[in-house]
GROMACS .gro file of C-alpha atoms in nm:
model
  320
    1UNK     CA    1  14.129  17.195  11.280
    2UNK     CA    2  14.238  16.859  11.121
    3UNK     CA    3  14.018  16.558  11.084
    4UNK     CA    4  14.066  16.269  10.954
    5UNK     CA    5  13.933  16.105  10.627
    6UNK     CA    6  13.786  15.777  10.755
    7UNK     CA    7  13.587  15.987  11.045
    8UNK     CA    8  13.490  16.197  10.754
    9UNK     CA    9  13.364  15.952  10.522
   10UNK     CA   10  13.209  15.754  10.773
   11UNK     CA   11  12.990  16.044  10.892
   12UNK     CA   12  12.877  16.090  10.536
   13UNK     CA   13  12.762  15.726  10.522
   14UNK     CA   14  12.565  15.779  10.836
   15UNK     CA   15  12.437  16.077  10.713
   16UNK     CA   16  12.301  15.844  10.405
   17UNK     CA   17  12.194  15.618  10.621
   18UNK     CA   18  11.986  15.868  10.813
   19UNK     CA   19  11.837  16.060  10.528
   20UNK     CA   20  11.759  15.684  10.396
   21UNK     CA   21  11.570  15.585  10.673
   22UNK     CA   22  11.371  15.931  10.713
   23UNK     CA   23  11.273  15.921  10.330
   24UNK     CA   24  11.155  15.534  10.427
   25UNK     CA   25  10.937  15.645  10.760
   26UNK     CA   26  10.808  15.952  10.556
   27UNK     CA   27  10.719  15.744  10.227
   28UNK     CA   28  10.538  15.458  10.493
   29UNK     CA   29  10.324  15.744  10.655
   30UNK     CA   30  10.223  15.904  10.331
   31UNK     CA   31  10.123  15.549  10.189
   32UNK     CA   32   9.941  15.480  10.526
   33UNK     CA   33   9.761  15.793  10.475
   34UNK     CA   34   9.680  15.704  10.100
   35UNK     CA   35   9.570  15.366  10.203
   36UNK     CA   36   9.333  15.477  10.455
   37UNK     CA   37   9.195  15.751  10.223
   38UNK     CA   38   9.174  15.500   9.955
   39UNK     CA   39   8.927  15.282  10.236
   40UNK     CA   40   8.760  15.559  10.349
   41UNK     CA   41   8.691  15.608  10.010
   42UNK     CA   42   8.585  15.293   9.930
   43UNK     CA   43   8.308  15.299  10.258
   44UNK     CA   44   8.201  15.626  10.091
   45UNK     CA   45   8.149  15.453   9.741
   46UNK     CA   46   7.976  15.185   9.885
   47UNK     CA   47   7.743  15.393  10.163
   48UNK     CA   48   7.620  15.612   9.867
   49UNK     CA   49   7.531  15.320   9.656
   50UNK     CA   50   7.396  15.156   9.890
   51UNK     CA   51   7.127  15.439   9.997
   52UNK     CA   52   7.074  15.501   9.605
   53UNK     CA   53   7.019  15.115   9.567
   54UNK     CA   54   6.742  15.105   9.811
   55UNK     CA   55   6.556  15.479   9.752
   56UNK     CA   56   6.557  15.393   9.431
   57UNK     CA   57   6.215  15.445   9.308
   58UNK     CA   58   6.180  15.222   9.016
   59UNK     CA   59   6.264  14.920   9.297
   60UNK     CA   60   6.036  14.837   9.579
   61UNK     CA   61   6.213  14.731   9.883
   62UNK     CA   62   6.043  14.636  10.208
   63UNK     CA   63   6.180  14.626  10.533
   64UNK     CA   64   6.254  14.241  10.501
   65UNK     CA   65   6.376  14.270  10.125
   66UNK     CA   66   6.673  14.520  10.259
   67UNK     CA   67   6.694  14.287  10.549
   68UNK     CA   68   6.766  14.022  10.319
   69UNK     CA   69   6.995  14.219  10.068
   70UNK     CA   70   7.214  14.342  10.366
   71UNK     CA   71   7.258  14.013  10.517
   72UNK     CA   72   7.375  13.849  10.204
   73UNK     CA   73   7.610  14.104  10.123
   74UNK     CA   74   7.722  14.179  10.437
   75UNK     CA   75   7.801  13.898  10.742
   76UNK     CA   76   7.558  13.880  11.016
   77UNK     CA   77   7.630  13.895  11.379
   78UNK     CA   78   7.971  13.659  11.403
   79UNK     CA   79   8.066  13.450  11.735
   80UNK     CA   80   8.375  13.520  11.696
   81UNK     CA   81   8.609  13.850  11.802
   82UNK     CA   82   8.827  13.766  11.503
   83UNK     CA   83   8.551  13.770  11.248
   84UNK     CA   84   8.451  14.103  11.440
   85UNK     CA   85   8.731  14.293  11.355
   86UNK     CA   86   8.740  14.178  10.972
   87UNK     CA   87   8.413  14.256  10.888
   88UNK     CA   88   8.204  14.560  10.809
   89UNK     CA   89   7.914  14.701  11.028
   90UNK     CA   90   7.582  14.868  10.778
   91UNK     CA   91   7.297  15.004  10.947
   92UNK     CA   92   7.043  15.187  10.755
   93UNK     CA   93   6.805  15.419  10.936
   94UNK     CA   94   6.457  15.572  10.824
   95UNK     CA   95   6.454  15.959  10.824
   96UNK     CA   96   6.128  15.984  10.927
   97UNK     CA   97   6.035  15.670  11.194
   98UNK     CA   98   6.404  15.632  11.356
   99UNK     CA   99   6.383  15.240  11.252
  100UNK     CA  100   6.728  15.106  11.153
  101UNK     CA  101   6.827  14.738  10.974
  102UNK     CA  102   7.192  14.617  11.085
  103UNK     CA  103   7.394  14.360  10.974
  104UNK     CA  104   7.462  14.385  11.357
  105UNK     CA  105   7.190  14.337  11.604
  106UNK     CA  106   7.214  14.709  11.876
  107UNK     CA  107   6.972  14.944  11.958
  108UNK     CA  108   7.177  15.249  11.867
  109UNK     CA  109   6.971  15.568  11.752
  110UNK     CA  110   7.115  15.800  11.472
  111UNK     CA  111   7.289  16.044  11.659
  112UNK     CA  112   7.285  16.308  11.377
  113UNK     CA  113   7.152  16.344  11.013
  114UNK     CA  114   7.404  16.466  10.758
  115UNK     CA  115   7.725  16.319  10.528
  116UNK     CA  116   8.060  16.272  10.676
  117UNK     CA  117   8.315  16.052  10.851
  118UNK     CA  118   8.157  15.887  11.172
  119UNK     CA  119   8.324  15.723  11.502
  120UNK     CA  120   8.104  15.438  11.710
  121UNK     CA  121   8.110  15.221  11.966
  122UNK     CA  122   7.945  14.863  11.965
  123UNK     CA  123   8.010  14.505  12.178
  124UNK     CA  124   8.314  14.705  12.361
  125UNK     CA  125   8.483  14.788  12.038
  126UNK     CA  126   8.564  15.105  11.771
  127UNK     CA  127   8.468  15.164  11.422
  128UNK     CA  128   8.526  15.397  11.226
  129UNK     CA  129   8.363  15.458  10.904
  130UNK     CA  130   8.103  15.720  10.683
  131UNK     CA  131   7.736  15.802  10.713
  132UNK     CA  132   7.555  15.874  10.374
  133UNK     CA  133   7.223  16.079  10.363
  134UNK     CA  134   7.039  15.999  10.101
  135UNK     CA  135   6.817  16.333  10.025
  136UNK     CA  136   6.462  16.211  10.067
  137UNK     CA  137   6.572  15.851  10.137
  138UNK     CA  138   6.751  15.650  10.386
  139UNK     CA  139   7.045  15.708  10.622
  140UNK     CA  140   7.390  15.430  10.550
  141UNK     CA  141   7.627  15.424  10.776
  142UNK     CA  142   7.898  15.162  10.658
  143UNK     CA  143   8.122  15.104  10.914
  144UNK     CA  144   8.484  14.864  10.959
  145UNK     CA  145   8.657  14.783  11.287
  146UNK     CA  146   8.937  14.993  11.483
  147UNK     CA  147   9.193  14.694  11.437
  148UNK     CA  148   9.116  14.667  11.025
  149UNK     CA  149   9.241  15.091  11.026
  150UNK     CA  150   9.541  15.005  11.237
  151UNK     CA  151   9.619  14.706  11.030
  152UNK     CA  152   9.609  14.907  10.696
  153UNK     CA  153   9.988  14.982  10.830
  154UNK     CA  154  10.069  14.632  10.710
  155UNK     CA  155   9.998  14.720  10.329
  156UNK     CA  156  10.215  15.031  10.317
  157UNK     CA  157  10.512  14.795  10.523
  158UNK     CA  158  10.440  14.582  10.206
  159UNK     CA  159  10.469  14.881   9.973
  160UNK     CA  160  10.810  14.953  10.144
  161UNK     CA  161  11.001  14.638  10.133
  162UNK     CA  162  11.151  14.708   9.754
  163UNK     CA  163  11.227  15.063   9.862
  164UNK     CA  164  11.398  14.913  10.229
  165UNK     CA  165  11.599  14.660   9.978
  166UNK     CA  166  11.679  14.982   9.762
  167UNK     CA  167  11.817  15.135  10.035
  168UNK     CA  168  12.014  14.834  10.218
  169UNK     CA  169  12.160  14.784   9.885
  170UNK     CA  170  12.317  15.114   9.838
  171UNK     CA  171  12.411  15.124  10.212
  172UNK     CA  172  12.627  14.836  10.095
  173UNK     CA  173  12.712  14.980   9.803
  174UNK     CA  174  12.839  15.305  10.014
  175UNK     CA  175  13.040  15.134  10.275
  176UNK     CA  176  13.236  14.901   9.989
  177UNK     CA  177  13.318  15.220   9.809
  178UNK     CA  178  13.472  15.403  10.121
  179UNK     CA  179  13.658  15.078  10.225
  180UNK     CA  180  13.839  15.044   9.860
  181UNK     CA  181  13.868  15.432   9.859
  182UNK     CA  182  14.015  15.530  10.200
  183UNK     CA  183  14.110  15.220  10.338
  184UNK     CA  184  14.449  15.194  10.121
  185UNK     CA  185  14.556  15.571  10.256
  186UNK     CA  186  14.417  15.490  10.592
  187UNK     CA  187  14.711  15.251  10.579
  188UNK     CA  188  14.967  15.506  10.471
  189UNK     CA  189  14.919  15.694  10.678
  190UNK     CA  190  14.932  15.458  10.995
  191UNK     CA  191  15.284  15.336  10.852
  192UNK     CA  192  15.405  15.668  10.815
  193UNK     CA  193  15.252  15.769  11.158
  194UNK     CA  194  15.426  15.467  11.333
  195UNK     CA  195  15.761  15.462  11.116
  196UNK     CA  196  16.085  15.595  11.325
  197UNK     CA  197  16.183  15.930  11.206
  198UNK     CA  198  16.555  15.817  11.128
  199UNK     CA  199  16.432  15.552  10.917
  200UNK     CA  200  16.592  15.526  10.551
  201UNK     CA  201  16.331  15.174  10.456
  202UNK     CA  202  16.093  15.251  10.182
  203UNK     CA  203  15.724  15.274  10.220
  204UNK     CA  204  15.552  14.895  10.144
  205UNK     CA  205  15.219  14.888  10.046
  206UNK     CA  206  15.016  14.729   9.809
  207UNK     CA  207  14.725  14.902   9.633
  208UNK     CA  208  14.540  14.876   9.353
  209UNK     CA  209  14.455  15.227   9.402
  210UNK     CA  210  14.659  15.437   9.164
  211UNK     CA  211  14.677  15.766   9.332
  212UNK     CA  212  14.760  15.574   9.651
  213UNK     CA  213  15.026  15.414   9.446
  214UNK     CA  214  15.142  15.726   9.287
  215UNK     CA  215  15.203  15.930   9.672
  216UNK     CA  216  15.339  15.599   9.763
  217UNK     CA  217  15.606  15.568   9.499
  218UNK     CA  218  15.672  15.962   9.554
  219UNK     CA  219  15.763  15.905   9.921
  220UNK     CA  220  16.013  15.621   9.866
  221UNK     CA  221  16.185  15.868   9.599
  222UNK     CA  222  16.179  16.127   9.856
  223UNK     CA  223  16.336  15.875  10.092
  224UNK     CA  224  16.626  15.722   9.891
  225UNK     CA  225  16.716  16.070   9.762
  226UNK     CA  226  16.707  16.175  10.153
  227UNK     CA  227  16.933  15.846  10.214
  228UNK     CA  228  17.188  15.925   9.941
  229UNK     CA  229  17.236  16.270  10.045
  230UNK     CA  230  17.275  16.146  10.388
  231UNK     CA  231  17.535  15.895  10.256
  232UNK     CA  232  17.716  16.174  10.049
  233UNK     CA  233  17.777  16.407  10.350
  234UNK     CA  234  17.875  16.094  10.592
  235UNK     CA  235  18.151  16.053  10.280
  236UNK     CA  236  18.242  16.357  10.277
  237UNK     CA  237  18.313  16.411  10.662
  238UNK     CA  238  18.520  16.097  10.633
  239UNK     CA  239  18.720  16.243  10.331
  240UNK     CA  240  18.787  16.579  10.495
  241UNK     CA  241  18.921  16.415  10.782
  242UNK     CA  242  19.136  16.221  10.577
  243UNK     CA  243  19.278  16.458  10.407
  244UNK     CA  244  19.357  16.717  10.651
  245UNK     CA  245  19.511  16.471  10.958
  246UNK     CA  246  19.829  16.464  10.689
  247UNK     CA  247  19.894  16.803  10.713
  248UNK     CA  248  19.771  16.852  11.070
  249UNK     CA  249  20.011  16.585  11.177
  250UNK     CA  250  20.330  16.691  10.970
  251UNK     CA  251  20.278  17.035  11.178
  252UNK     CA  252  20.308  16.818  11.493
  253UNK     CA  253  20.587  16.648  11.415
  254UNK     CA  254  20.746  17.017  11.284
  255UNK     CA  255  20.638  17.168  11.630
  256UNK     CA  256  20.791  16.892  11.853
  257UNK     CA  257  21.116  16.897  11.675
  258UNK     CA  258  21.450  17.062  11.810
  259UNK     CA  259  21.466  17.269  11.509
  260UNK     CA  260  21.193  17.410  11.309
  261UNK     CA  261  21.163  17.368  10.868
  262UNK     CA  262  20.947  17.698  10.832
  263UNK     CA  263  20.998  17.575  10.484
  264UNK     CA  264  20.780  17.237  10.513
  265UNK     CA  265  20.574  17.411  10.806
  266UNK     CA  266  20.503  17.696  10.523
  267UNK     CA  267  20.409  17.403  10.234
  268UNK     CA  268  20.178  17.187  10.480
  269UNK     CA  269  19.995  17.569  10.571
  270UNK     CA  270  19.978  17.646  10.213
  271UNK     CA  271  19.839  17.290  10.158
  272UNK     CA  272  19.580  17.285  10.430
  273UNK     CA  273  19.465  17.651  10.295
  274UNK     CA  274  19.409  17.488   9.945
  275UNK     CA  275  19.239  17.216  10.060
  276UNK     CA  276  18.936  17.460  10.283
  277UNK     CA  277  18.903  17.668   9.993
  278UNK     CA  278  18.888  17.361   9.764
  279UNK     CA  279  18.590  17.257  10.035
  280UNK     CA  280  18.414  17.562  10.018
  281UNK     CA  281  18.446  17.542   9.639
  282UNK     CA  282  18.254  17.177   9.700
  283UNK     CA  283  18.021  17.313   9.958
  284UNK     CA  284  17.884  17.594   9.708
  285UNK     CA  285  17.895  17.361   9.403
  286UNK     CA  286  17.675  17.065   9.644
  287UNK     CA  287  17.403  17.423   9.710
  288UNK     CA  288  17.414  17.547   9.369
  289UNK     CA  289  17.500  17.886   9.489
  290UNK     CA  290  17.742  17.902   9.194
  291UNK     CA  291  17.427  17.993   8.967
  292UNK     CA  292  17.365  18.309   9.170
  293UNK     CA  293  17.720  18.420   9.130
  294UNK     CA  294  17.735  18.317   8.738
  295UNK     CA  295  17.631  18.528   8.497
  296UNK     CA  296  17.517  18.420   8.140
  297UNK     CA  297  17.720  18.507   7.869
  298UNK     CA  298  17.641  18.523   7.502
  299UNK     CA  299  17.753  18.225   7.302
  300UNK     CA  300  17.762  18.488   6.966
  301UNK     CA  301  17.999  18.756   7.175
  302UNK     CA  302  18.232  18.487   7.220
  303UNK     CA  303  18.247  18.332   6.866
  304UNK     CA  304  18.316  18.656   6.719
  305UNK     CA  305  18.603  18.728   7.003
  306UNK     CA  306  18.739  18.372   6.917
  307UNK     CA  307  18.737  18.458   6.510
  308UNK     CA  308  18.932  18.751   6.522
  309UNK     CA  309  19.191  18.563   6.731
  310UNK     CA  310  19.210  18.322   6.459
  311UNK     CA  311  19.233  18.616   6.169
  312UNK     CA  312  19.465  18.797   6.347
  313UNK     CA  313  19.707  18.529   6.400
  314UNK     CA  314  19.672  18.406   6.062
  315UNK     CA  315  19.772  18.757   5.918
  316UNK     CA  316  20.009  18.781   6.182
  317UNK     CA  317  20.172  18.390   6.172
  318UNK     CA  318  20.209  18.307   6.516
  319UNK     CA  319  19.932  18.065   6.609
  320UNK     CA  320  19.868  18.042   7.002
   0.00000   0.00000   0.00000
């Protein structure tokens, strides 16, 4: 199976990408969670005071006096749907009579005593929120609008922008370094890919990327050595033709005559003989199959053969 290296690369930068974007959508819905637990927490810290503010005995609070309190910490009934959905909805209910005071003016009874997270339903819209019960003392329920729990989405998008930048950035960082990496051989290989296979022209490319350079430089070595052989054996052809249409040709002219020289016949044969073996000599020197043949010889054998011919024909006088 082959593949190639720009496919390859660019399916680990989607693959980046990818795991990127899934490590952004996961961190947003964990910080959504947290920032809904964190308001849910807050309604609970503020339910529970609440109902400890008013039971508390050491404080006495009439029906009008909570009235009051609730109204100036919390807005009244608002004319508008806009101020609806940012506000919060408190309704405090007696244990014993069933009475209630609301920031909100509804007739809703408490459905059921007990602490815990609570869903309603007033002028056609959802809250959600958490009912405290006071032991001994009053029921809270602090409530906040269906559209301010959706919209708590919009702090954790604002929580995500530097880690969306982080991410963009190395994105960009990613593709640059696979463009300067692969983009060079890309290119080598597309001229190699589209070059004629006769062609003798040397590879031209410029790169500042050294091992790019280095394969590049290797191939036009591998080419001009290619060439020269090429231009050695094209030589050579020419030379053995040369030399053997001589002799070839004096053996026409010997044939064609009335009378045959054997003699000169004899010399061209010998000469044409010479001249194969001198080409198979050549043709085994050009493979280097004259180092299987050879054998190595030691250089100390031979100095010792060559001074005892030098002794011997100085005790002897004649000098080769």
């Amino acid at each position: 199976m082959t593949f190639k290296l720009l496919h390859l690369a660019t399916f680990a930068a989607i693959s980046v990408v990818l795991a990127g974007i899934g490590g952004v959508a996961v961190t947003y819905l964990v910080v959504e969670e947290e920032v809904r637990d964190l308001i849910d927490d807050d309604l609970e810290a503020q339910a529970e005071f609440f109902a400890a503010l008013i039971s508390d005995q050491r404080i006495s609070m009439s029906r009008q006096t909570v009235q009051s309190l609730i109204d100036e910490a919390f807005e009244p009934d608002p004319d508008d749907v806009g101020d609806i959905q940012e506000m919060l909805w408190i309704t405090v209910y007696d244990r014993t009579s069933g009475a209630h005071i609301s920031n909100l003016k509804h007739e809703l009874p408490l459905a059921q005593p007990g602490s815990g997270s609570i869903t309603r339903e007033l002028l056609g819209h959802e809250w959600y929120g958490h009912q405290h019960d006071q032991s001994g003392g009053p029921i809270v329920q602090l409530l906040h609008h269906s559209d301010r729990w959706r919209d708590s989405g919009g702090s954790s998008r604002r929580c995500l922008l530097p880690a969306i930048a982080v991410v963009g950035v190395n994105v960009t960082l990613l593709a640059g370094l696979v463009y300067l990496s692969l983009w060079p051989m890309t290119r080598l290989a597309r001229q190699i890919e589209q070059r004629p296979a006769a062609s003798s022209y040397p590879v031209e490319l410029s790169t500042p990327a050294r091992e790019v350079a280095v394969l590049r430089d290797a191939l036009n070595g591998y080419i001009r050595a290619v060439d020269e052989v090429l231009i050695r054996e094209r030589e050579f052809a020419s030379d053995v033709a040369h030399e053997l249409r001589t002799p070839l040709t004096t053996l026409r002219l010997e044939l064609s005559s009335a009378s045959v020289d054997m003699e000169s016949m004899q010399s061209e044969v010998e000469r044409m003989i010479a001249l194969v073996s001198q080409l198979l000599t050549l043709a085994r020197l050009e493979r280097s199959s004259w180092r299987e043949a050879s054998e190595p010889v030691p250089l100390h054998v031979v100095i010792g053969d060559l001074w005892l011919l030098w002794r011997r024909s100085l005790l002897t006088g004649i000098f080769p």
